[in-house]
Short mmCIF file of C-alpha atoms in Angstrom, two decimals:
data_model
loop_
_atom_site.label_atom_id
_atom_site.label_comp_id
_atom_site.label_asym_id
_atom_site.label_seq_id
_atom_site.Cartn_x
_atom_site.Cartn_y
_atom_site.Cartn_z
CA MET A 18 98.17 75.10 36.88
CA ALA A 19 100.73 73.08 34.91
CA MET A 20 103.78 72.27 36.96
CA ARG A 21 107.09 73.02 35.32
CA GLN A 22 109.49 70.16 34.64
CA THR A 23 112.77 70.38 36.52
CA PRO A 24 114.98 67.70 35.01
CA LEU A 25 117.93 66.16 36.80
CA THR A 26 121.02 66.69 34.69
CA CYS A 27 123.63 63.93 34.73
CA SER A 28 126.98 65.08 33.47
CA GLY A 29 130.19 63.09 33.12
CA HIS A 30 130.27 62.26 29.43
CA THR A 31 132.52 64.36 27.21
CA ARG A 32 130.86 63.69 23.82
CA PRO A 33 127.32 63.16 22.48
CA VAL A 34 125.16 60.55 24.25
CA VAL A 35 123.67 58.31 21.55
CA ASP A 36 121.87 55.43 23.30
CA LEU A 37 120.23 54.67 26.66
CA ALA A 38 118.68 51.62 28.26
CA PHE A 39 117.07 50.76 31.59
CA SER A 40 117.31 47.43 33.39
CA GLY A 41 114.28 45.78 34.94
CA ILE A 42 113.44 46.44 38.59
CA THR A 43 115.86 44.48 40.79
CA PRO A 44 116.12 44.07 44.60
CA TYR A 45 118.66 46.95 44.42
CA GLY A 46 116.42 49.29 42.43
CA TYR A 47 116.82 49.77 38.70
CA PHE A 48 119.67 50.98 36.54
CA LEU A 49 120.42 53.07 33.46
CA ILE A 50 123.27 52.59 30.98
CA SER A 51 124.37 55.25 28.50
CA ALA A 52 126.34 54.85 25.26
CA CYS A 53 128.51 57.78 24.28
CA LYS A 54 130.90 58.77 21.51
CA ASP A 55 133.57 59.24 24.23
CA GLY A 56 133.90 55.43 24.31
CA LYS A 57 133.08 55.22 28.02
CA PRO A 58 129.62 53.81 28.70
CA MET A 59 128.32 54.66 32.16
CA LEU A 60 126.06 52.89 34.63
CA ARG A 61 123.76 54.95 36.87
CA GLN A 62 121.07 54.45 39.44
CA GLY A 63 117.82 54.67 37.45
CA ASP A 64 115.76 56.78 39.83
CA THR A 65 118.39 59.37 40.81
CA GLY A 66 120.92 59.39 37.97
CA ASP A 67 123.70 58.75 40.51
CA TRP A 68 126.88 57.57 38.81
CA ILE A 69 127.81 53.98 39.73
CA GLY A 70 130.64 53.21 37.36
CA THR A 71 132.18 53.50 33.90
CA PHE A 72 132.96 50.50 31.69
CA LEU A 73 136.52 51.02 30.46
CA GLY A 74 137.92 49.09 27.50
CA HIS A 75 136.53 50.35 24.19
CA LYS A 76 138.88 52.19 21.83
CA GLY A 77 136.22 54.06 19.88
CA ALA A 78 132.77 55.62 20.06
CA VAL A 79 130.15 53.44 21.73
CA TRP A 80 126.97 53.44 19.64
CA GLY A 81 124.75 51.01 21.53
CA ALA A 82 124.38 49.87 25.15
CA THR A 83 121.99 47.58 26.97
CA LEU A 84 121.46 45.88 30.34
CA ASN A 85 119.86 42.53 31.01
CA LYS A 86 116.67 42.54 33.09
CA GLU A 87 118.49 41.70 36.35
CA ALA A 88 121.18 44.38 35.74
CA THR A 89 123.90 41.76 36.25
CA LYS A 90 125.23 42.02 32.68
CA ALA A 91 125.77 44.90 30.27
CA ALA A 92 126.57 44.83 26.57
CA THR A 93 127.99 47.57 24.37
CA ALA A 94 128.43 48.07 20.61
CA ALA A 95 131.31 50.20 19.39
CA ALA A 96 133.24 51.75 16.51
CA ASP A 97 136.33 49.70 17.44
CA PHE A 98 134.71 46.74 15.58
CA THR A 99 133.75 44.99 18.83
CA ALA A 100 130.73 44.24 20.96
CA LYS A 101 131.62 43.72 24.61
CA VAL A 102 129.79 41.94 27.42
CA TRP A 103 130.45 43.23 30.94
CA ASP A 104 129.79 42.17 34.51
CA ALA A 105 127.51 45.06 35.51
CA VAL A 106 128.19 44.51 39.22
CA THR A 107 132.02 44.58 39.15
CA GLY A 108 132.45 46.51 35.88
CA ASP A 109 134.78 43.82 34.51
CA GLU A 110 134.84 42.94 30.83
CA ILE A 111 133.60 39.35 30.35
CA LEU A 112 133.82 39.01 26.57
CA SER A 113 135.00 40.99 23.57
CA LEU A 114 133.33 39.86 20.35
CA ALA A 115 135.27 40.82 17.22
CA HIS A 116 133.28 42.08 14.23
CA LYS A 117 134.29 43.06 10.69
CA HIS A 118 133.05 46.65 11.00
CA ILE A 119 131.46 49.20 13.36
CA VAL A 120 128.88 47.61 15.70
CA LYS A 121 125.73 49.68 16.29
CA SER A 122 123.31 47.50 18.28
CA VAL A 123 123.36 44.91 21.09
CA ASN A 124 120.41 43.09 22.67
CA PHE A 125 120.20 40.20 25.21
CA THR A 126 117.61 37.41 25.13
CA GLN A 127 115.35 37.39 28.20
CA ASP A 128 117.47 34.64 29.83
CA SER A 129 120.69 36.64 29.11
CA ASN A 130 122.21 33.57 27.41
CA TYR A 131 122.40 34.98 23.88
CA LEU A 132 123.47 38.34 22.48
CA LEU A 133 122.21 39.76 19.18
CA THR A 134 124.43 42.27 17.37
CA GLY A 135 124.11 44.38 14.22
CA GLY A 136 126.18 47.03 12.52
CA HIS A 137 127.91 48.34 9.43
CA ASP A 138 128.79 44.95 7.96
CA LYS A 139 125.03 44.39 7.37
CA VAL A 140 124.96 41.01 9.16
CA LEU A 141 122.92 40.06 12.23
CA ARG A 142 124.88 37.84 14.63
CA ILE A 143 123.65 35.66 17.50
CA TYR A 144 126.31 34.79 20.08
CA ASP A 145 125.85 31.96 22.56
CA LEU A 146 127.38 33.58 25.66
CA GLY A 147 127.82 30.15 27.26
CA LYS A 148 130.09 29.13 24.35
CA PRO A 149 132.11 32.27 23.62
CA GLU A 150 134.62 30.42 21.44
CA ALA A 151 131.86 29.15 19.10
CA GLU A 152 131.17 31.01 15.87
CA PRO A 153 128.02 33.15 16.01
CA GLN A 154 124.96 32.35 13.93
CA GLU A 155 124.78 34.86 11.09
CA ILE A 156 121.71 36.24 9.32
CA SER A 157 122.25 38.13 6.06
CA GLY A 158 119.79 40.06 3.93
CA HIS A 159 120.14 43.76 4.68
CA THR A 160 122.00 45.73 2.00
CA SER A 161 123.18 48.63 4.22
CA ALA A 162 124.36 49.21 7.77
CA ILE A 163 122.07 47.85 10.51
CA LYS A 164 121.10 50.51 13.06
CA LYS A 165 119.10 48.47 15.55
CA ALA A 166 118.41 44.78 16.14
CA LEU A 167 116.01 43.51 18.81
CA TRP A 168 114.65 40.18 19.99
CA CYS A 169 110.86 39.93 19.94
CA ASN A 170 108.03 37.42 20.39
CA ASN A 171 109.68 35.70 23.41
CA ASP A 172 113.03 35.62 21.57
CA LYS A 173 111.58 33.49 18.75
CA GLN A 174 111.90 36.35 16.26
CA ILE A 175 114.22 39.27 15.53
CA LEU A 176 113.45 42.82 14.36
CA SER A 177 116.11 44.80 12.53
CA ALA A 178 116.21 48.34 11.12
CA ALA A 179 118.82 49.32 8.55
CA ASP A 180 120.01 52.18 6.36
CA ASP A 181 118.55 50.34 3.35
CA LYS A 182 115.26 51.98 4.48
CA THR A 183 113.73 48.72 5.67
CA VAL A 184 112.66 47.09 8.91
CA CYS A 185 112.76 43.29 8.76
CA LEU A 186 111.15 40.62 10.92
CA TRP A 187 113.19 37.39 11.01
CA ASP A 188 112.43 33.91 12.30
CA ARG A 189 115.15 32.83 14.72
CA SER A 190 115.03 29.09 13.98
CA SER A 191 114.88 29.23 10.16
CA MET A 192 116.92 32.49 10.04
CA GLU A 193 114.65 33.55 7.17
CA VAL A 194 112.93 36.91 6.73
CA VAL A 195 109.23 36.75 7.63
CA LYS A 196 108.24 40.24 6.52
CA THR A 197 109.90 43.45 5.32
CA LEU A 198 108.58 46.97 5.89
CA PRO A 199 109.87 49.49 3.32
CA PHE A 200 110.19 53.20 4.16
CA ASP A 201 110.88 56.19 1.92
CA THR A 202 113.66 57.36 4.23
CA SER A 203 116.04 55.75 6.71
CA VAL A 204 114.55 54.74 10.07
CA SER A 205 116.04 56.84 12.91
CA SER A 206 114.90 54.72 15.86
CA MET A 207 113.11 51.48 16.65
CA GLU A 208 111.77 50.28 19.99
CA TYR A 209 109.95 47.07 20.90
CA ILE A 210 107.39 46.83 23.73
CA PRO A 211 106.83 43.13 24.57
CA ASP A 212 103.62 43.79 26.50
CA GLY A 213 101.12 43.97 23.66
CA GLU A 214 103.78 43.40 20.98
CA VAL A 215 104.07 47.05 19.92
CA LEU A 216 106.83 48.28 17.63
CA VAL A 217 107.67 52.02 17.69
CA ILE A 218 109.52 53.35 14.64
CA SER A 219 110.59 56.91 13.86
CA TYR A 220 111.60 58.23 10.44
CA GLY A 221 111.73 61.82 9.18
CA LYS A 222 109.22 63.76 11.29
CA THR A 223 106.98 60.72 11.77
CA VAL A 224 106.46 58.31 14.67
CA ALA A 225 104.75 55.08 13.59
CA PHE A 226 103.33 52.28 15.74
CA TYR A 227 103.06 48.73 14.40
CA ASN A 228 101.98 45.36 15.65
CA ALA A 229 105.35 43.67 16.14
CA LEU A 230 104.17 40.21 15.04
CA SER A 231 102.24 41.12 11.88
CA LEU A 232 103.99 44.45 11.14
CA GLU A 233 100.50 45.89 10.55
CA LEU A 234 100.40 49.67 11.02
CA ILE A 235 98.45 50.79 14.12
CA LYS A 236 98.85 54.58 13.77
CA THR A 237 101.25 57.38 12.84
CA VAL A 238 101.85 60.76 14.50
CA ASP A 239 103.68 63.70 12.94
CA ALA A 240 106.10 65.74 15.07
CA PRO A 241 107.15 69.38 14.49
CA ALA A 242 110.81 68.49 13.82
CA SER A 243 112.97 65.61 12.61
CA VAL A 244 112.66 62.78 15.13
CA TYR A 245 115.79 60.93 16.28
CA SER A 246 114.11 58.83 18.93
CA ALA A 247 110.61 57.92 20.04
CA SER A 248 109.63 55.81 23.00
CA LEU A 249 106.30 54.52 24.33
CA HIS A 250 105.69 54.48 28.09
CA PRO A 251 105.36 50.87 29.37
CA GLU A 252 101.74 51.56 30.36
CA LYS A 253 101.13 52.70 26.74
CA ASP A 254 99.30 55.86 27.76
CA PHE A 255 101.85 58.33 26.36
CA PHE A 256 104.99 58.45 24.27
CA VAL A 257 108.00 60.76 24.23
CA VAL A 258 109.80 62.11 21.18
CA GLY A 259 113.21 63.79 20.88
CA GLY A 260 114.89 65.24 17.83
CA ASP A 261 116.88 67.93 16.14
CA ASP A 262 115.13 70.98 17.65
CA PHE A 263 116.60 70.25 21.16
CA LYS A 264 113.09 69.65 22.55
CA LEU A 265 111.25 66.74 24.09
CA TYR A 266 107.61 66.22 23.17
CA LYS A 267 105.11 64.16 25.09
CA TYR A 268 102.01 62.84 23.30
CA ASP A 269 98.88 61.04 24.42
CA TYR A 270 99.11 57.62 22.75
CA ASN A 271 95.34 57.22 22.35
CA THR A 272 94.35 60.70 21.14
CA LYS A 273 97.73 61.59 19.51
CA GLU A 274 97.43 64.99 21.24
CA GLU A 275 100.63 66.84 22.21
CA LEU A 276 100.55 67.00 26.03
CA GLU A 277 103.68 69.05 26.66
CA SER A 278 107.05 69.99 25.25
CA TYR A 279 110.28 70.90 27.06
CA LYS A 280 113.50 72.43 25.95
CA GLY A 281 116.02 70.91 28.30
CA HIS A 282 119.03 70.18 26.16
CA PHE A 283 121.53 72.38 24.35
CA GLY A 284 121.76 70.09 21.34
CA PRO A 285 119.73 67.56 19.37
CA VAL A 286 118.16 64.79 21.45
CA HIS A 287 119.48 61.42 20.26
CA CYS A 288 117.68 59.03 22.58
CA VAL A 289 114.68 58.95 24.92
CA ARG A 290 113.57 56.08 27.17
CA PRO A 291 110.61 56.08 29.56
CA ASP A 292 110.62 53.85 32.61
CA GLY A 293 107.63 54.04 34.93
CA GLU A 294 108.06 57.15 37.09
CA LEU A 295 110.52 58.93 34.82
CA TYR A 296 112.05 59.08 31.41
CA ALA A 297 115.63 59.70 30.37
CA SER A 298 117.00 61.62 27.42
CA GLY A 299 120.50 61.75 25.96
CA SER A 300 121.82 64.50 23.74
CA GLU A 301 124.50 65.87 21.45
CA ASP A 302 125.30 68.21 24.40
CA GLY A 303 126.90 65.29 26.28
CA THR A 304 124.36 65.12 29.10
CA LEU A 305 121.59 62.80 30.17
CA ARG A 306 118.49 64.29 31.71
CA LEU A 307 115.86 62.58 33.82
CA TRP A 308 112.29 63.88 33.56
CA GLN A 309 109.31 63.06 35.73
CA THR A 310 106.32 61.20 34.32
CA ALA A 311 104.05 62.91 36.90
CA VAL A 312 105.46 66.40 37.44
CA GLY A 313 105.59 67.47 41.08
CA LYS A 314 105.46 63.97 42.53
CA THR A 315 107.97 63.16 45.26
CA TYR A 316 110.17 60.48 43.69
CA GLY A 317 113.91 59.76 43.71
CA LEU A 318 115.62 63.13 44.12
CA TRP A 319 112.47 65.09 43.34
CA LYS A 320 110.78 66.57 46.38
CA CYS A 321 107.25 67.74 45.87
CA VAL A 322 107.34 71.54 45.70
CA LEU A 323 104.39 73.87 45.41
CA PRO A 324 104.28 75.86 42.16
CA GLU A 325 105.03 79.24 43.80
CA GLU A 326 108.16 77.81 45.39
CA LEU A 327 109.26 76.60 41.96
CA VAL A 328 109.31 80.09 40.48
CA SER A 329 112.27 81.26 42.54
CA GLU A 330 114.31 78.19 41.70
CA ASN A 331 116.77 77.86 38.88
CA SER A 332 115.27 76.50 35.71
CA ASP A 333 117.50 73.44 35.86
CA ALA A 334 118.30 71.28 38.85
CA LEU A 335 121.90 70.73 37.86
CA TYR A 336 122.77 67.42 39.35
CA SER A 337 126.37 66.67 38.59
CA THR A 338 127.54 63.15 39.26
CA VAL A 339 131.18 62.92 38.35
CA PRO A 340 133.32 61.43 41.07
CA GLU A 341 137.05 60.90 40.63
CA MET A 342 137.62 58.25 38.01
CA LYS A 343 139.81 55.32 38.90
CA ALA A 344 142.52 54.69 36.34
#
């Protein structure tokens, strides 16, 4: 008998949640950061969704958010024409990096020493965080707003997706484009899996998997609705898709078979991120939800319940985590 998913619902945001990222596993567990149009990115405990803190300082919608592997630093990209770097332990702002337009994407190198940004001014920028007063390195070539920019190949190369309907692979040292992938429509999401160098791209109703170094197509899968985000589980056995029909779909990566689908949100799903035992989704409805990879397993706040006990429960484990905010 299939167990029913009971997601944990994390409330606290007041506008649509548009980006999510997990840290690596640290001695203190792992962490989840959310970017939201309310301008107040939040840090949570990864396994429970417990609210840890809110990064206060942006004066506009936050479009992108990321954590370094150790969860000691966070970075955010916002509509106030800045990218900010934060101390993820104290919540203090470390740096505010002025841009010429809305910033959409932020990504740390593996050593956390450099930050890559991209946004509406079509330029990729590399900031040396050890020399904040130095001008960033700039890479030009896209002709429309950049949606996502990611380090790849041990930080020797950069992947960028833009509204000019292309994904580009750049060489970091020469700052030249290595290869360009054209699409017939704008790419809605792009994710890079370093283990095996897999690139996951969604556009229209399609999820496509590429080799990140050669940009050779591995396979495509068509979803029932427009896809806003697609994410491959680190073990590469399944991937999760969210989009404009409020549902989450889970597919077998090898057979492309749809394994399950859940309606858990009350609005389009803007971002999905798997992380080992669970995956997180963020939506237009202003909530994040945490879903179990193995339904019914005792993990985090999930206690293993027998199916008949599930029936009497509410369909949603509403798990509100909004303590009093400090001014």
